[in-house]
Structures are given as C-alpha cells and as structure tokens.
PDB file of C-alpha atoms in Angstrom:
ATOM      1  CA  LEU A  27     -58.917  53.207  34.125  1.00 50.00           C
ATOM      2  CA  ASN A  28     -57.255  54.464  31.001  1.00 63.00           C
ATOM      3  CA  TYR A  29     -58.760  54.000  27.571  1.00 71.00           C
ATOM      4  CA  THR A  30     -56.355  54.478  24.671  1.00 81.00           C
ATOM      5  CA  LEU A  31     -56.834  54.550  20.933  1.00 82.00           C
ATOM      6  CA  THR A  32     -54.501  51.555  20.587  1.00 87.00           C
ATOM      7  CA  GLN A  33     -56.678  49.493  22.937  1.00 86.00           C
ATOM      8  CA  TYR A  34     -59.753  50.550  20.985  1.00 86.00           C
ATOM      9  CA  TRP A  35     -58.276  49.472  17.613  1.00 88.00           C
ATOM     10  CA  ASP A  36     -57.062  46.180  19.073  1.00 89.00           C
ATOM     11  CA  LYS A  37     -60.601  45.503  20.312  1.00 87.00           C
ATOM     12  CA  ILE A  38     -62.051  46.431  16.904  1.00 90.00           C
ATOM     13  CA  LYS A  39     -59.721  43.982  15.130  1.00 91.00           C
ATOM     14  CA  LYS A  40     -60.732  41.172  17.497  1.00 91.00           C
ATOM     15  CA  ARG A  41     -64.424  41.947  17.087  1.00 90.00           C
ATOM     16  CA  ILE A  42     -64.177  41.940  13.303  1.00 91.00           C
ATOM     17  CA  ARG A  43     -63.069  38.298  13.500  1.00 90.00           C
ATOM     18  CA  SER A  44     -65.335  37.238  16.350  1.00 93.00           C
ATOM     19  CA  LEU A  45     -68.515  39.201  15.516  1.00 92.00           C
ATOM     20  CA  LEU A  46     -68.570  40.870  12.108  1.00 93.00           C
ATOM     21  CA  VAL A  47     -67.357  37.964   9.976  1.00 93.00           C
ATOM     22  CA  PRO A  48     -69.779  35.386  11.490  1.00 92.00           C
ATOM     23  CA  TYR A  49     -72.587  37.982  11.387  1.00 93.00           C
ATOM     24  CA  LEU A  50     -72.074  38.592   7.657  1.00 94.00           C
ATOM     25  CA  VAL A  51     -71.562  34.898   6.822  1.00 94.00           C
ATOM     26  CA  PHE A  52     -74.660  33.668   8.658  1.00 92.00           C
ATOM     27  CA  ASN A  53     -76.799  36.534   7.358  1.00 92.00           C
ATOM     28  CA  THR A  54     -75.623  35.852   3.803  1.00 93.00           C
ATOM     29  CA  VAL A  55     -76.409  32.133   4.128  1.00 93.00           C
ATOM     30  CA  LEU A  56     -79.858  32.818   5.608  1.00 91.00           C
ATOM     31  CA  THR A  57     -80.629  35.473   2.997  1.00 91.00           C
ATOM     32  CA  CYS A  58     -79.784  32.945   0.260  1.00 91.00           C
ATOM     33  CA  TYR A  59     -81.927  30.383   2.067  1.00 90.00           C
ATOM     34  CA  GLY A  60     -84.803  32.877   2.192  1.00 87.00           C
ATOM     35  CA  TYR A  61     -84.551  33.437  -1.563  1.00 87.00           C
ATOM     36  CA  LEU A  62     -84.330  29.693  -2.130  1.00 89.00           C
ATOM     37  CA  LEU A  63     -87.608  29.261  -0.247  1.00 86.00           C
ATOM     38  CA  VAL A  64     -89.181  32.014  -2.345  1.00 84.00           C
ATOM     39  CA  ALA A  65     -88.079  30.195  -5.522  1.00 84.00           C
ATOM     40  CA  ILE A  66     -89.297  26.786  -4.294  1.00 88.00           C
ATOM     41  CA  GLN A  67     -92.678  28.153  -3.240  1.00 86.00           C
ATOM     42  CA  HIS A  68     -92.990  30.234  -6.432  1.00 84.00           C
ATOM     43  CA  ASP A  69     -93.625  33.367  -4.381  1.00 84.00           C
ATOM     44  CA  PRO A  70     -93.025  36.744  -6.006  1.00 86.00           C
ATOM     45  CA  LEU A  71     -89.670  38.411  -5.400  1.00 82.00           C
ATOM     46  CA  PRO A  72     -89.546  41.677  -3.446  1.00 82.00           C
ATOM     47  CA  THR A  73     -89.878  44.776  -5.618  1.00 83.00           C
ATOM     48  CA  ASN A  74     -86.345  45.902  -4.820  1.00 87.00           C
ATOM     49  CA  VAL A  75     -84.197  42.765  -4.665  1.00 87.00           C
ATOM     50  CA  VAL A  76     -80.878  44.593  -4.151  1.00 91.00           C
ATOM     51  CA  GLU A  77     -82.231  46.523  -1.176  1.00 91.00           C
ATOM     52  CA  ASP A  78     -83.785  43.379   0.275  1.00 89.00           C
ATOM     53  CA  VAL A  79     -80.522  41.408  -0.069  1.00 91.00           C
ATOM     54  CA  LEU A  80     -78.534  44.228   1.548  1.00 91.00           C
ATOM     55  CA  LYS A  81     -81.033  44.378   4.429  1.00 89.00           C
ATOM     56  CA  GLY A  82     -80.780  40.621   4.737  1.00 89.00           C
ATOM     57  CA  ILE A  83     -77.003  40.660   4.971  1.00 91.00           C
ATOM     58  CA  LEU A  84     -76.383  43.913   6.857  1.00 88.00           C
ATOM     59  CA  LEU A  85     -79.546  44.249   8.946  1.00 86.00           C
ATOM     60  CA  HIS A  86     -80.305  40.568   9.699  1.00 84.00           C
ATOM     61  CA  ARG A  87     -83.678  40.634   7.888  1.00 83.00           C
ATOM     62  CA  TYR A  88     -83.762  36.832   7.563  1.00 82.00           C
ATOM     63  CA  ASN A  89     -81.897  36.106  10.780  1.00 81.00           C
ATOM     64  CA  GLY A  90     -83.822  37.944  13.474  1.00 81.00           C
ATOM     65  CA  VAL A  91     -81.884  36.474  16.381  1.00 81.00           C
ATOM     66  CA  PHE A  92     -78.809  38.401  15.259  1.00 84.00           C
ATOM     67  CA  TRP A  93     -80.284  41.715  16.469  1.00 84.00           C
ATOM     68  CA  TYR A  94     -78.162  41.199  19.583  1.00 84.00           C
ATOM     69  CA  VAL A  95     -74.890  40.761  17.667  1.00 88.00           C
ATOM     70  CA  GLN A  96     -75.682  43.884  15.669  1.00 88.00           C
ATOM     71  CA  GLN A  97     -76.218  45.850  18.898  1.00 87.00           C
ATOM     72  CA  ILE A  98     -72.931  44.599  20.383  1.00 89.00           C
ATOM     73  CA  MET A  99     -71.083  45.771  17.263  1.00 90.00           C
ATOM     74  CA  ILE A 100     -72.737  49.193  17.441  1.00 88.00           C
ATOM     75  CA  TYR A 101     -71.883  49.556  21.141  1.00 88.00           C
ATOM     76  CA  MET A 102     -68.308  48.561  20.397  1.00 88.00           C
ATOM     77  CA  LEU A 103     -68.056  51.324  17.793  1.00 89.00           C
ATOM     78  CA  ILE A 104     -69.444  53.997  20.105  1.00 87.00           C
ATOM     79  CA  ALA A 105     -67.593  52.775  23.206  1.00 87.00           C
ATOM     80  CA  PRO A 106     -65.187  55.763  23.239  1.00 89.00           C
ATOM     81  CA  LEU A 107     -68.173  58.123  23.388  1.00 89.00           C
ATOM     82  CA  PHE A 108     -69.618  56.156  26.303  1.00 90.00           C
ATOM     83  CA  TYR A 109     -66.252  56.165  28.040  1.00 90.00           C
ATOM     84  CA  PHE A 110     -66.089  59.951  27.735  1.00 91.00           C
ATOM     85  CA  LEU A 111     -69.686  60.441  28.962  1.00 93.00           C
ATOM     86  CA  LEU A 112     -69.680  57.850  31.750  1.00 94.00           C
ATOM     87  CA  ASN A 113     -66.195  57.869  33.277  1.00 91.00           C
ATOM     88  CA  LYS A 114     -67.111  60.541  35.862  1.00 92.00           C
ATOM     89  CA  LYS A 115     -69.895  59.896  38.368  1.00 93.00           C
ATOM     90  CA  ARG A 116     -71.891  63.107  37.794  1.00 94.00           C
ATOM     91  CA  SER A 117     -71.615  63.219  34.005  1.00 93.00           C
ATOM     92  CA  GLY A 118     -72.468  59.516  33.974  1.00 93.00           C
ATOM     93  CA  ILE A 119     -75.634  60.051  36.006  1.00 93.00           C
ATOM     94  CA  LEU A 120     -76.619  62.917  33.707  1.00 94.00           C
ATOM     95  CA  THR A 121     -76.004  60.703  30.663  1.00 92.00           C
ATOM     96  CA  LEU A 122     -78.153  57.915  32.153  1.00 90.00           C
ATOM     97  CA  VAL A 123     -80.981  60.360  32.901  1.00 89.00           C
ATOM     98  CA  VAL A 124     -80.818  61.718  29.337  1.00 88.00           C
ATOM     99  CA  LEU A 125     -80.939  58.162  27.951  1.00 86.00           C
ATOM    100  CA  ILE A 126     -83.986  57.368  30.092  1.00 82.00           C
ATOM    101  CA  LEU A 127     -85.704  60.504  28.788  1.00 81.00           C
ATOM    102  CA  LEU A 128     -84.704  59.658  25.201  1.00 80.00           C
ATOM    103  CA  GLN A 129     -86.429  56.320  25.526  1.00 74.00           C
ATOM    104  CA  ARG A 130     -89.712  58.189  25.215  1.00 72.00           C
ATOM    105  CA  ILE A 131     -88.740  58.953  21.614  1.00 70.00           C
ATOM    106  CA  ASP A 132     -87.128  55.584  20.870  1.00 60.00           C
ATOM    107  CA  GLY A 133     -86.831  54.839  17.185  1.00 62.00           C
ATOM    108  CA  VAL A 134     -85.561  58.296  16.220  1.00 62.00           C
ATOM    109  CA  ILE A 135     -82.038  56.919  15.757  1.00 66.00           C
ATOM    110  CA  PRO A 136     -82.258  54.059  13.242  1.00 68.00           C
ATOM    111  CA  ILE A 137     -80.760  50.702  14.286  1.00 74.00           C
ATOM    112  CA  ILE A 138     -79.975  51.772  17.883  1.00 77.00           C
ATOM    113  CA  ARG A 139     -82.586  50.885  20.506  1.00 76.00           C
ATOM    114  CA  VAL A 140     -82.347  53.378  23.374  1.00 76.00           C
ATOM    115  CA  GLN A 141     -83.928  50.984  25.868  1.00 76.00           C
ATOM    116  CA  HIS A 142     -81.038  48.560  25.247  1.00 80.00           C
ATOM    117  CA  VAL A 143     -78.426  51.308  25.387  1.00 85.00           C
ATOM    118  CA  ILE A 144     -79.643  52.249  28.879  1.00 85.00           C
ATOM    119  CA  PHE A 145     -78.605  48.864  30.257  1.00 85.00           C
ATOM    120  CA  TYR A 146     -75.276  48.949  28.426  1.00 88.00           C
ATOM    121  CA  ALA A 147     -74.573  52.475  29.685  1.00 91.00           C
ATOM    122  CA  PHE A 148     -75.571  51.611  33.257  1.00 91.00           C
ATOM    123  CA  GLY A 149     -73.228  48.621  33.248  1.00 90.00           C
ATOM    124  CA  ALA A 150     -70.418  50.731  31.790  1.00 91.00           C
ATOM    125  CA  TRP A 151     -71.017  53.466  34.394  1.00 93.00           C
ATOM    126  CA  ILE A 152     -70.778  50.936  37.233  1.00 92.00           C
ATOM    127  CA  ALA A 153     -67.642  49.360  35.723  1.00 90.00           C
ATOM    128  CA  LEU A 154     -65.971  52.759  35.338  1.00 90.00           C
ATOM    129  CA  ASN A 155     -66.983  54.300  38.663  1.00 92.00           C
ATOM    130  CA  TYR A 156     -67.367  51.324  40.999  1.00 89.00           C
ATOM    131  CA  PRO A 157     -64.978  48.629  39.723  1.00 87.00           C
ATOM    132  CA  SER A 158     -64.805  47.065  43.193  1.00 85.00           C
ATOM    133  CA  LEU A 159     -68.436  45.959  42.769  1.00 80.00           C
ATOM    134  CA  LEU A 160     -67.448  43.865  39.772  1.00 79.00           C
ATOM    135  CA  ASN A 161     -64.150  42.583  41.112  1.00 79.00           C
ATOM    136  CA  ARG A 162     -65.441  40.858  44.202  1.00 80.00           C
ATOM    137  CA  THR A 163     -66.958  37.554  45.103  1.00 84.00           C
ATOM    138  CA  PHE A 164     -70.405  37.196  46.569  1.00 84.00           C
ATOM    139  CA  ASN A 165     -71.494  34.843  49.327  1.00 88.00           C
ATOM    140  CA  LYS A 166     -74.412  32.416  49.003  1.00 92.00           C
ATOM    141  CA  LYS A 167     -76.826  34.737  50.831  1.00 92.00           C
ATOM    142  CA  GLN A 168     -76.100  37.615  48.435  1.00 90.00           C
ATOM    143  CA  ILE A 169     -76.496  35.358  45.399  1.00 90.00           C
ATOM    144  CA  LEU A 170     -79.781  33.979  46.739  1.00 93.00           C
ATOM    145  CA  LEU A 171     -81.067  37.488  47.481  1.00 93.00           C
ATOM    146  CA  SER A 172     -80.125  38.576  43.935  1.00 89.00           C
ATOM    147  CA  GLY A 173     -81.958  35.572  42.499  1.00 88.00           C
ATOM    148  CA  VAL A 174     -85.083  36.347  44.541  1.00 92.00           C
ATOM    149  CA  GLY A 175     -84.899  40.003  43.465  1.00 86.00           C
ATOM    150  CA  LEU A 176     -84.530  39.054  39.812  1.00 83.00           C
ATOM    151  CA  THR A 177     -87.424  36.607  40.074  1.00 84.00           C
ATOM    152  CA  LEU A 178     -89.632  39.310  41.640  1.00 85.00           C
ATOM    153  CA  MET A 179     -88.682  41.760  38.887  1.00 79.00           C
ATOM    154  CA  ILE A 180     -89.576  39.227  36.203  1.00 73.00           C
ATOM    155  CA  MET A 181     -92.887  38.476  37.915  1.00 75.00           C
ATOM    156  CA  LEU A 182     -93.716  42.175  38.244  1.00 74.00           C
ATOM    157  CA  HIS A 183     -92.856  42.686  34.605  1.00 64.00           C
ATOM    158  CA  TYR A 184     -94.956  39.714  33.515  1.00 65.00           C
ATOM    159  CA  PHE A 185     -98.021  40.654  35.571  1.00 68.00           C
ATOM    160  CA  PHE A 186     -98.005  44.433  35.274  1.00 62.00           C
ATOM    161  CA  VAL A 187     -95.997  45.565  32.259  1.00 54.00           C
ATOM    162  CA  GLN A 188     -97.329  43.508  29.365  1.00 55.00           C
ATOM    163  CA  GLU A 189     -96.948  45.849  26.349  1.00 53.00           C
ATOM    164  CA  GLU A 190     -95.319  48.744  28.180  1.00 54.00           C
ATOM    165  CA  SER A 191     -91.667  48.994  29.015  1.00 56.00           C
ATOM    166  CA  THR A 192     -90.535  49.293  32.623  1.00 53.00           C
ATOM    167  CA  THR A 193     -89.426  52.881  32.160  1.00 53.00           C
ATOM    168  CA  GLU A 194     -92.830  53.773  30.691  1.00 58.00           C
ATOM    169  CA  ILE A 195     -94.433  52.539  33.897  1.00 51.00           C
ATOM    170  CA  ILE A 196     -92.003  54.629  35.955  1.00 50.00           C
ATOM    171  CA  PHE A 197     -92.817  57.706  33.828  1.00 53.00           C
ATOM    172  CA  ASN A 198     -96.555  57.065  34.275  1.00 54.00           C
ATOM    173  CA  MET A 199     -96.136  56.872  38.053  1.00 48.00           C
ATOM    174  CA  ILE A 200     -94.351  60.254  38.113  1.00 46.00           C
TER     175      ILE A 200
END
C-alpha cells in the first residue's frame, strides 16, 4: 500500500463536500432552532452567546448525534499520522498498546476520544498489515460464528461492564 499526498488531498476535498458542509449546515440550523426555542420559551440567553453559537456550529452542541461525523473528520485529518504509525506490524502493535494505555487518561486531548481512536487504529492496522482478511468472502458458518461472538460480547458488556469501559475491566483484571 502506498499513501501519497495527492491521494490525501483528494480525500480531503471529497470529505469537505460529503462531511464538513452537511455538518456545518445541520449544526447551524439546529443552533438557530435552539435559540428559537429559547426565545419562544422566554428562557435567558447564555452568558456568552458568541461562544455558545460557535460551539453549536463547530462542536455540535445542539446536535449531539453528530459526534460521530466530527470524529470521522478528525480521523481523516490525522490519517497520515496513523498510516506512518500503523503500516508496520511491530510499530502498529506498539501504537495500539500506547493507545490502550492512554485511555486511562482519556479527556486530556480535547475533542478526540481515545477509546474511539483505539477501534479506528485497530481497523487501520488490520487493513494495512493483513489486507487479505478484508478482501475475502466468508462462508455462512463464519458469519454465524461472528454473529454469536458479537452477541456474547454485547451480553457480557451489558451484564458486567455497566459504567466501566471494556478496557477498564481488562486493566482491573491485570
């Protein structure tokens, strides 16, 4: 796999149209809607309206479901760094271990959630180092086994994790 600057800029241009523009438009509309509700209900305005509007538009304050789109845009911007760190098996494993350890101090880097980055990085590491895993078809037995495994993981998470993250449980077992 070869990752060039031209490919990166082409991807950025596409993502501006497909992610950034809708993100800003919907957040702007919902921020205006939020202020409309404040006016209708005669609630007091926030103390710093400019900051609140900027958070509404740029940080999805009034459109919480867009946290995912924001994360995709951030990952897209730092993709070259991930490519550099994950394109070799050993450096990739070291990077994943560091990310798992960094999860213990999640929140230090504003906007980026380390626990989400771990999954992104793991997927990128597999794609870079084991592309044959992603470029193959699976038979019905393998798909069924994956479904059972996923169901068991969800059940374990539901019954045992509750407020803790999965990696916190692993750290507590160690």
